Amino acid sequence: MDLIQKIIARAKSNKQRIVLPEAEEERTLTAADRVLADDMADIILIGNPEKVKALAEEKGLKNIGKATLIDPENCPKSEEYAQLLAELRKKKGMTIEQARELVKNPLYLGCMIIKTGDADGQISGALSTTGETLRPALQIIKTAPGITCVSGAMLLITQKPEYGENGVLVVGDVAVTPMPDANQLSQIAVCTAQTARSVAGFDDPRVAMLSFSTKGSATHEVVDKVIEATRLAKEMDPALKIDGELQADAALVPAVGKKKAPGSDIAGNANVLVFPNLEVGNIAYKLVQRLGDAIAVGPILQGIARPVNDLSRGCSVDDIYYLVAITACQAMDAK
């Protein structure tokens, strides 16, 4: 069974309640129908009921009736949600009138459903930008305890079983924070290891903090940042298996790891890679994907107290289906 099938199987084993706030979007609704047909998750759709039902009928979708369908203009809990939102944002000057309008926005409504315990995660982005997806999540659900930095992890499924976890690597940040400081980088390390456990199913995440230097082979302030981030990550999670700074070859290749970082338990054995900044991470994963013929799954947003994930507006039905499974796996560990 490959990794994607394992993720789907885990999602099916403990069904979570996933909100799809873009229910009037064709790909989203088609993916929801497939999720429901496969009994992978309980789906909450947000959209105009007449439009959703008409689209489902037009596309021959037979399972949409199994979903909970919420009309954002006529939600029975709208006032309850508005009162809570106004309370959450009162220090920012939000009025009850503003809150009442915002909870009609499906992205905000979905996050309020999660905040009040009626759902476990949310996926959007087929119609919305990353900013539109993240804004209500950060305002309402907020970050996980001890975390102030949201980041994005990627699963890299390679053709090289000698590297990572039988060819699978979890890498971050590839999506959100352009220039993390040492504290933010330490949080990215801890969160990416958690994603490796909850989504990739790694029993033993081994984190390499990447740099152009290995154990003092070069000196620079950006190397110092990685060293400090490694120290802080160990403080955040004393049980975390982590080492740095390490060059990529020292992190992945046992012979190189032994030569460049003798005595390191991580060097040559890493299955989680943390990049020093977003520029490096984004370039690196795309090179591996294109030149190394790897499958890249994600980005998977991490650091939010309950999972809220972001799709590309060019996403496929498969992308949405798989992200429902990933979000469900994250939700199991977020409770």
Tab-separated table of C-alpha atoms in Angstrom:
chain	number	residue	atom	x	y	z
A	1	MET	CA	0.000	0.000	0.000
A	2	ASP	CA	1.544	3.352	-1.006
A	3	LEU	CA	1.594	6.402	1.234
A	4	ILE	CA	-1.489	8.068	-0.273
A	5	GLN	CA	-3.540	4.909	0.195
A	6	LYS	CA	-2.313	4.638	3.785
A	7	ILE	CA	-3.432	8.207	4.451
A	8	ILE	CA	-6.861	7.481	2.967
A	9	ALA	CA	-7.153	4.273	5.006
A	10	ARG	CA	-6.303	6.143	8.201
A	11	ALA	CA	-8.906	8.800	7.431
A	12	LYS	CA	-11.533	6.104	6.914
A	13	SER	CA	-10.616	4.420	10.196
A	14	ASN	CA	-11.658	7.444	12.285
A	15	LYS	CA	-14.004	9.674	10.307
A	16	GLN	CA	-13.619	13.395	10.886
A	17	ARG	CA	-15.996	16.259	10.097
A	18	ILE	CA	-14.502	18.355	7.294
A	19	VAL	CA	-15.944	21.675	6.114
A	20	LEU	CA	-15.892	22.542	2.410
A	21	PRO	CA	-16.976	26.199	2.264
A	22	GLU	CA	-16.782	26.421	-1.540
A	23	ALA	CA	-19.638	23.984	-2.152
A	24	GLU	CA	-20.924	25.809	-5.232
A	25	GLU	CA	-17.622	25.079	-7.000
A	26	GLU	CA	-17.782	22.103	-9.383
A	27	ARG	CA	-14.495	20.374	-8.478
A	28	THR	CA	-15.163	20.772	-4.757
A	29	LEU	CA	-18.629	19.288	-5.012
A	30	THR	CA	-17.395	16.401	-7.155
A	31	ALA	CA	-14.639	15.622	-4.652
A	32	ALA	CA	-17.163	15.802	-1.809
A	33	ASP	CA	-19.359	13.288	-3.608
A	34	ARG	CA	-16.396	10.921	-3.926
A	35	VAL	CA	-15.449	11.333	-0.250
A	36	LEU	CA	-19.010	10.535	0.772
A	37	ALA	CA	-19.225	7.569	-1.593
A	38	ASP	CA	-16.029	6.160	-0.063
A	39	ASP	CA	-17.205	6.919	3.508
A	40	MET	CA	-13.893	8.670	4.176
A	41	ALA	CA	-15.160	11.676	6.136
A	42	ASP	CA	-18.320	13.447	7.216
A	43	ILE	CA	-18.677	16.464	4.942
A	44	ILE	CA	-20.182	19.857	5.797
A	45	LEU	CA	-20.933	21.883	2.670
A	46	ILE	CA	-21.463	25.631	2.803
A	47	GLY	CA	-23.377	27.170	-0.073
A	48	ASN	CA	-26.753	28.094	-1.452
A	49	PRO	CA	-28.785	24.880	-1.148
A	50	GLU	CA	-30.617	25.355	-4.444
A	51	LYS	CA	-27.388	26.005	-6.357
A	52	VAL	CA	-25.587	23.085	-4.704
A	53	LYS	CA	-28.426	20.664	-5.369
A	54	ALA	CA	-28.791	21.849	-8.969
A	55	LEU	CA	-25.064	21.424	-9.613
A	56	ALA	CA	-25.098	17.972	-8.018
A	57	GLU	CA	-28.005	16.949	-10.232
A	58	GLU	CA	-26.373	18.395	-13.333
A	59	LYS	CA	-23.154	16.448	-12.647
A	60	GLY	CA	-24.921	13.254	-11.657
A	61	LEU	CA	-23.538	13.300	-8.120
A	62	LYS	CA	-25.497	10.718	-6.134
A	63	ASN	CA	-24.012	11.081	-2.651
A	64	ILE	CA	-24.307	14.789	-1.860
A	65	GLY	CA	-27.462	14.123	0.151
A	66	LYS	CA	-25.251	12.471	2.790
A	67	ALA	CA	-23.535	15.785	3.506
A	68	THR	CA	-24.665	18.442	5.958
A	69	LEU	CA	-25.589	21.449	3.798
A	70	ILE	CA	-25.520	24.893	5.389
A	71	ASP	CA	-26.835	28.052	3.751
A	72	PRO	CA	-24.549	30.934	4.846
A	73	GLU	CA	-27.417	33.391	4.429
A	74	ASN	CA	-29.774	31.400	6.665
A	75	CYS	CA	-27.647	29.487	9.159
A	76	PRO	CA	-29.627	28.705	12.337
A	77	LYS	CA	-26.570	29.479	14.471
A	78	SER	CA	-25.642	32.743	12.734
A	79	GLU	CA	-26.385	34.939	15.752
A	80	GLU	CA	-24.518	32.618	18.118
A	81	TYR	CA	-21.525	32.685	15.791
A	82	ALA	CA	-21.703	36.457	15.357
A	83	GLN	CA	-21.747	37.045	19.119
A	84	LEU	CA	-18.721	34.776	19.581
A	85	LEU	CA	-16.831	36.356	16.679
A	86	ALA	CA	-17.460	39.858	18.010
A	87	GLU	CA	-16.146	38.743	21.415
A	88	LEU	CA	-13.051	37.146	19.855
A	89	ARG	CA	-12.281	40.291	17.858
A	90	LYS	CA	-13.460	43.014	20.241
A	91	LYS	CA	-9.890	44.120	20.981
A	92	LYS	CA	-9.546	44.777	17.251
A	93	GLY	CA	-12.676	46.923	17.333
A	94	MET	CA	-15.093	44.547	15.637
A	95	THR	CA	-18.758	45.435	16.148
A	96	ILE	CA	-21.619	42.945	16.332
A	97	GLU	CA	-22.910	44.324	13.031
A	98	GLN	CA	-19.587	43.603	11.341
A	99	ALA	CA	-19.529	40.122	12.876
A	100	ARG	CA	-23.033	39.397	11.583
A	101	GLU	CA	-21.904	40.217	8.056
A	102	LEU	CA	-18.691	38.209	8.329
A	103	VAL	CA	-20.398	34.998	9.415
A	104	LYS	CA	-22.257	35.059	6.104
A	105	ASN	CA	-18.854	34.622	4.451
A	106	PRO	CA	-18.449	30.836	3.988
A	107	LEU	CA	-14.761	30.903	4.956
A	108	TYR	CA	-15.541	32.655	8.242
A	109	LEU	CA	-18.631	30.548	8.843
A	110	GLY	CA	-16.647	27.349	8.404
A	111	CYS	CA	-14.053	28.473	10.937
A	112	MET	CA	-16.814	29.366	13.404
A	113	ILE	CA	-18.273	25.869	12.997
A	114	ILE	CA	-14.845	24.456	13.869
A	115	LYS	CA	-14.339	26.904	16.748
A	116	THR	CA	-17.590	25.812	18.416
A	117	GLY	CA	-16.684	22.131	18.104
A	118	ASP	CA	-19.100	21.164	15.330
A	119	ALA	CA	-16.373	20.345	12.792
A	120	ASP	CA	-12.752	19.204	12.821
A	121	GLY	CA	-11.106	20.862	9.818
A	122	GLN	CA	-11.629	22.967	6.702
A	123	ILE	CA	-10.362	23.066	3.116
A	124	SER	CA	-10.687	25.968	0.694
A	125	GLY	CA	-8.714	27.603	-2.077
A	126	ALA	CA	-10.347	26.328	-5.260
A	127	LEU	CA	-11.933	29.791	-5.461
A	128	SER	CA	-10.078	31.668	-2.697
A	129	THR	CA	-6.568	33.007	-2.254
A	130	THR	CA	-4.227	31.752	0.457
A	131	GLY	CA	-4.757	35.002	2.349
A	132	GLU	CA	-8.523	34.594	2.228
A	133	THR	CA	-8.168	31.052	3.559
A	134	LEU	CA	-5.722	31.917	6.345
A	135	ARG	CA	-7.249	35.170	7.598
A	136	PRO	CA	-10.375	33.726	9.271
A	137	ALA	CA	-8.437	30.707	10.505
A	138	LEU	CA	-5.917	32.888	12.328
A	139	GLN	CA	-8.566	35.285	13.625
A	140	ILE	CA	-10.930	32.584	14.889
A	141	ILE	CA	-9.182	29.237	15.375
A	142	LYS	CA	-5.765	30.799	16.031
A	143	THR	CA	-2.429	29.023	16.250
A	144	ALA	CA	-1.707	25.907	18.288
A	145	PRO	CA	-0.396	26.331	21.873
A	146	GLY	CA	3.200	27.497	21.844
A	147	ILE	CA	3.112	28.265	18.112
A	148	THR	CA	3.051	31.728	16.560
A	149	CYS	CA	4.244	30.817	13.070
A	150	VAL	CA	2.094	29.114	10.434
A	151	SER	CA	4.039	27.129	7.854
A	152	GLY	CA	3.534	24.691	5.004
A	153	ALA	CA	4.913	21.157	4.740
A	154	MET	CA	5.217	19.017	1.624
A	155	LEU	CA	5.313	15.250	1.277
A	156	LEU	CA	7.949	14.227	-1.257
A	157	ILE	CA	7.456	10.691	-2.512
A	158	THR	CA	10.653	9.830	-4.372
A	159	GLN	CA	11.912	6.869	-6.382
A	160	LYS	CA	14.863	6.501	-3.989
A	161	PRO	CA	13.922	4.101	-1.157
A	162	GLU	CA	17.405	4.435	0.362
A	163	TYR	CA	16.607	7.999	1.424
A	164	GLY	CA	14.204	9.279	4.061
A	165	GLU	CA	11.484	6.837	5.088
A	166	ASN	CA	11.583	4.314	2.263
A	167	GLY	CA	11.863	7.174	-0.217
A	168	VAL	CA	9.398	9.509	1.514
A	169	LEU	CA	10.509	12.850	2.942
A	170	VAL	CA	8.516	15.513	4.755
A	171	VAL	CA	9.894	19.007	4.144
A	172	GLY	CA	9.062	22.516	5.336
A	173	ASP	CA	8.500	25.416	5.128
A	174	VAL	CA	7.632	25.539	1.442
A	175	ALA	CA	4.621	27.843	1.443
A	176	VAL	CA	4.092	30.529	4.075
A	177	THR	CA	6.891	32.293	6.013
A	178	PRO	CA	9.478	33.928	3.716
A	179	MET	CA	12.301	34.678	6.165
A	180	PRO	CA	11.749	32.929	9.510
A	181	ASP	CA	13.863	33.996	12.445
A	182	ALA	CA	15.419	31.379	14.726
A	183	ASN	CA	12.323	31.105	16.917
A	184	GLN	CA	10.008	30.726	13.932
A	185	LEU	CA	12.345	28.194	12.330
A	186	SER	CA	12.310	26.116	15.513
A	187	GLN	CA	8.505	26.096	15.434
A	188	ILE	CA	8.554	25.033	11.781
A	189	ALA	CA	10.811	22.116	12.764
A	190	VAL	CA	8.506	20.942	15.555
A	191	CYS	CA	5.385	21.329	13.401
A	192	THR	CA	6.917	19.554	10.410
A	193	ALA	CA	7.872	16.609	12.615
A	194	GLN	CA	4.272	16.495	13.847
A	195	THR	CA	3.018	16.491	10.254
A	196	ALA	CA	5.395	13.609	9.552
A	197	ARG	CA	3.726	11.662	12.368
A	198	SER	CA	0.088	12.583	11.781
A	199	VAL	CA	-0.017	12.600	7.984
A	200	ALA	CA	2.923	10.563	6.675
A	201	GLY	CA	2.628	8.067	9.523
A	202	PHE	CA	6.283	8.255	10.545
A	203	ASP	CA	6.772	6.504	13.878
A	204	ASP	CA	10.213	8.066	14.248
A	205	PRO	CA	10.609	11.533	12.675
A	206	ARG	CA	14.285	12.458	12.348
A	207	VAL	CA	14.703	16.160	11.641
A	208	ALA	CA	17.633	17.721	9.811
A	209	MET	CA	17.993	21.487	9.978
A	210	LEU	CA	19.487	22.264	6.582
A	211	SER	CA	22.162	24.811	5.741
A	212	PHE	CA	25.098	25.309	3.392
A	213	SER	CA	27.262	24.381	6.379
A	214	THR	CA	27.693	21.148	8.328
A	215	LYS	CA	28.797	21.419	11.943
A	216	GLY	CA	30.841	24.563	11.557
A	217	SER	CA	32.256	23.962	8.079
A	218	ALA	CA	31.218	27.533	7.260
A	219	THR	CA	30.480	30.597	9.350
A	220	HIS	CA	27.763	33.113	8.609
A	221	GLU	CA	24.848	34.721	10.407
A	222	VAL	CA	22.377	32.560	8.475
A	223	VAL	CA	24.216	29.463	9.742
A	224	ASP	CA	24.029	30.870	13.276
A	225	LYS	CA	20.247	31.159	12.836
A	226	VAL	CA	19.941	27.469	11.985
A	227	ILE	CA	22.107	26.476	14.952
A	228	GLU	CA	20.008	28.610	17.308
A	229	ALA	CA	16.771	27.264	15.820
A	230	THR	CA	17.970	23.715	16.461
A	231	ARG	CA	18.638	24.569	20.090
A	232	LEU	CA	15.227	26.184	20.510
A	233	ALA	CA	13.435	23.248	18.875
A	234	LYS	CA	15.067	20.898	21.396
A	235	GLU	CA	13.768	23.145	24.182
A	236	MET	CA	10.261	23.142	22.707
A	237	ASP	CA	10.193	19.360	22.307
A	238	PRO	CA	12.941	17.609	24.290
A	239	ALA	CA	11.927	14.232	22.831
A	240	LEU	CA	12.347	15.445	19.248
A	241	LYS	CA	15.141	13.784	17.277
A	242	ILE	CA	16.805	16.741	15.567
A	243	ASP	CA	20.244	17.921	14.516
A	244	GLY	CA	21.753	20.825	12.631
A	245	GLU	CA	23.246	22.568	10.950
A	246	LEU	CA	23.571	19.944	8.186
A	247	GLN	CA	24.084	20.135	4.452
A	248	ALA	CA	21.550	18.181	2.406
A	249	ASP	CA	23.966	15.400	1.496
A	250	ALA	CA	25.077	15.051	5.105
A	251	ALA	CA	21.434	14.791	6.148
A	252	LEU	CA	20.470	12.130	3.614
A	253	VAL	CA	23.496	10.010	2.671
A	254	PRO	CA	24.826	7.730	5.444
A	255	ALA	CA	28.434	7.707	4.202
A	256	VAL	CA	28.498	11.497	3.861
A	257	GLY	CA	26.787	11.948	7.212
A	258	LYS	CA	29.390	9.818	8.981
A	259	LYS	CA	32.212	11.766	7.378
A	260	LYS	CA	30.852	15.277	7.863
A	261	ALA	CA	28.984	14.843	11.166
A	262	PRO	CA	30.469	11.867	13.020
A	263	GLY	CA	28.451	10.879	16.067
A	264	SER	CA	25.205	12.429	14.807
A	265	ASP	CA	22.138	10.180	15.006
A	266	ILE	CA	20.391	12.263	12.350
A	267	ALA	CA	23.122	12.766	9.757
A	268	GLY	CA	22.593	10.314	6.909
A	269	ASN	CA	19.267	9.151	8.396
A	270	ALA	CA	16.961	12.193	8.204
A	271	ASN	CA	13.387	11.773	7.019
A	272	VAL	CA	12.251	15.339	7.805
A	273	LEU	CA	14.061	18.280	6.228
A	274	VAL	CA	13.665	21.865	7.451
A	275	PHE	CA	14.817	24.578	5.066
A	276	PRO	CA	16.410	27.796	6.366
A	277	ASN	CA	13.909	29.971	4.495
A	278	LEU	CA	10.956	29.800	2.121
A	279	GLU	CA	12.972	30.678	-0.966
A	280	VAL	CA	15.233	27.661	-0.496
A	281	GLY	CA	12.344	25.361	0.402
A	282	ASN	CA	10.113	26.287	-2.510
A	283	ILE	CA	12.909	26.037	-5.071
A	284	ALA	CA	14.254	22.780	-3.656
A	285	TYR	CA	10.994	20.836	-3.603
A	286	LYS	CA	10.112	21.921	-7.137
A	287	LEU	CA	13.519	20.840	-8.426
A	288	VAL	CA	13.141	17.449	-6.757
A	289	GLN	CA	9.621	17.159	-8.154
A	290	ARG	CA	10.567	18.037	-11.731
A	291	LEU	CA	14.119	16.723	-12.112
A	292	GLY	CA	13.839	13.806	-9.706
A	293	ASP	CA	10.395	12.659	-10.836
A	294	ALA	CA	9.091	12.841	-7.265
A	295	ILE	CA	5.452	13.190	-6.295
A	296	ALA	CA	4.871	16.315	-4.228
A	297	VAL	CA	1.774	16.336	-2.012
A	298	GLY	CA	0.809	19.594	-0.350
A	299	PRO	CA	1.430	22.150	0.853
A	300	ILE	CA	-0.070	21.050	4.158
A	301	LEU	CA	-0.638	24.018	6.454
A	302	GLN	CA	0.617	23.492	9.987
A	303	GLY	CA	0.652	25.468	13.219
A	304	ILE	CA	-3.095	26.243	13.320
A	305	ALA	CA	-4.942	24.873	16.359
A	306	ARG	CA	-7.328	22.931	14.094
A	307	PRO	CA	-6.397	22.014	10.531
A	308	VAL	CA	-7.297	24.507	7.823
A	309	ASN	CA	-5.752	23.702	4.461
A	310	ASP	CA	-5.318	25.693	1.286
A	311	LEU	CA	-5.808	24.447	-2.275
A	312	SER	CA	-4.363	25.875	-5.450
A	313	ARG	CA	-7.006	27.554	-7.574
A	314	GLY	CA	-5.828	25.227	-10.346
A	315	CYS	CA	-6.472	22.142	-8.217
A	316	SER	CA	-8.006	18.921	-9.508
A	317	VAL	CA	-10.758	16.795	-7.997
A	318	ASP	CA	-8.054	14.333	-6.912
A	319	ASP	CA	-6.162	17.138	-5.136
A	320	ILE	CA	-9.249	18.021	-3.103
A	321	TYR	CA	-10.045	14.384	-2.329
A	322	TYR	CA	-6.511	13.696	-1.086
A	323	LEU	CA	-6.433	16.914	0.944
A	324	VAL	CA	-9.644	15.866	2.716
A	325	ALA	CA	-7.831	12.685	3.776
A	326	ILE	CA	-4.765	14.653	4.907
A	327	THR	CA	-6.874	17.170	6.832
A	328	ALA	CA	-8.718	14.315	8.536
A	329	CYS	CA	-5.425	12.769	9.659
A	330	GLN	CA	-4.261	16.133	11.034
A	331	ALA	CA	-7.572	16.549	12.857
A	332	MET	CA	-7.170	13.236	14.687
A	333	ASP	CA	-3.947	14.448	16.291
A	334	ALA	CA	-5.194	17.993	16.947
A	335	LYS	CA	-7.833	16.874	19.440
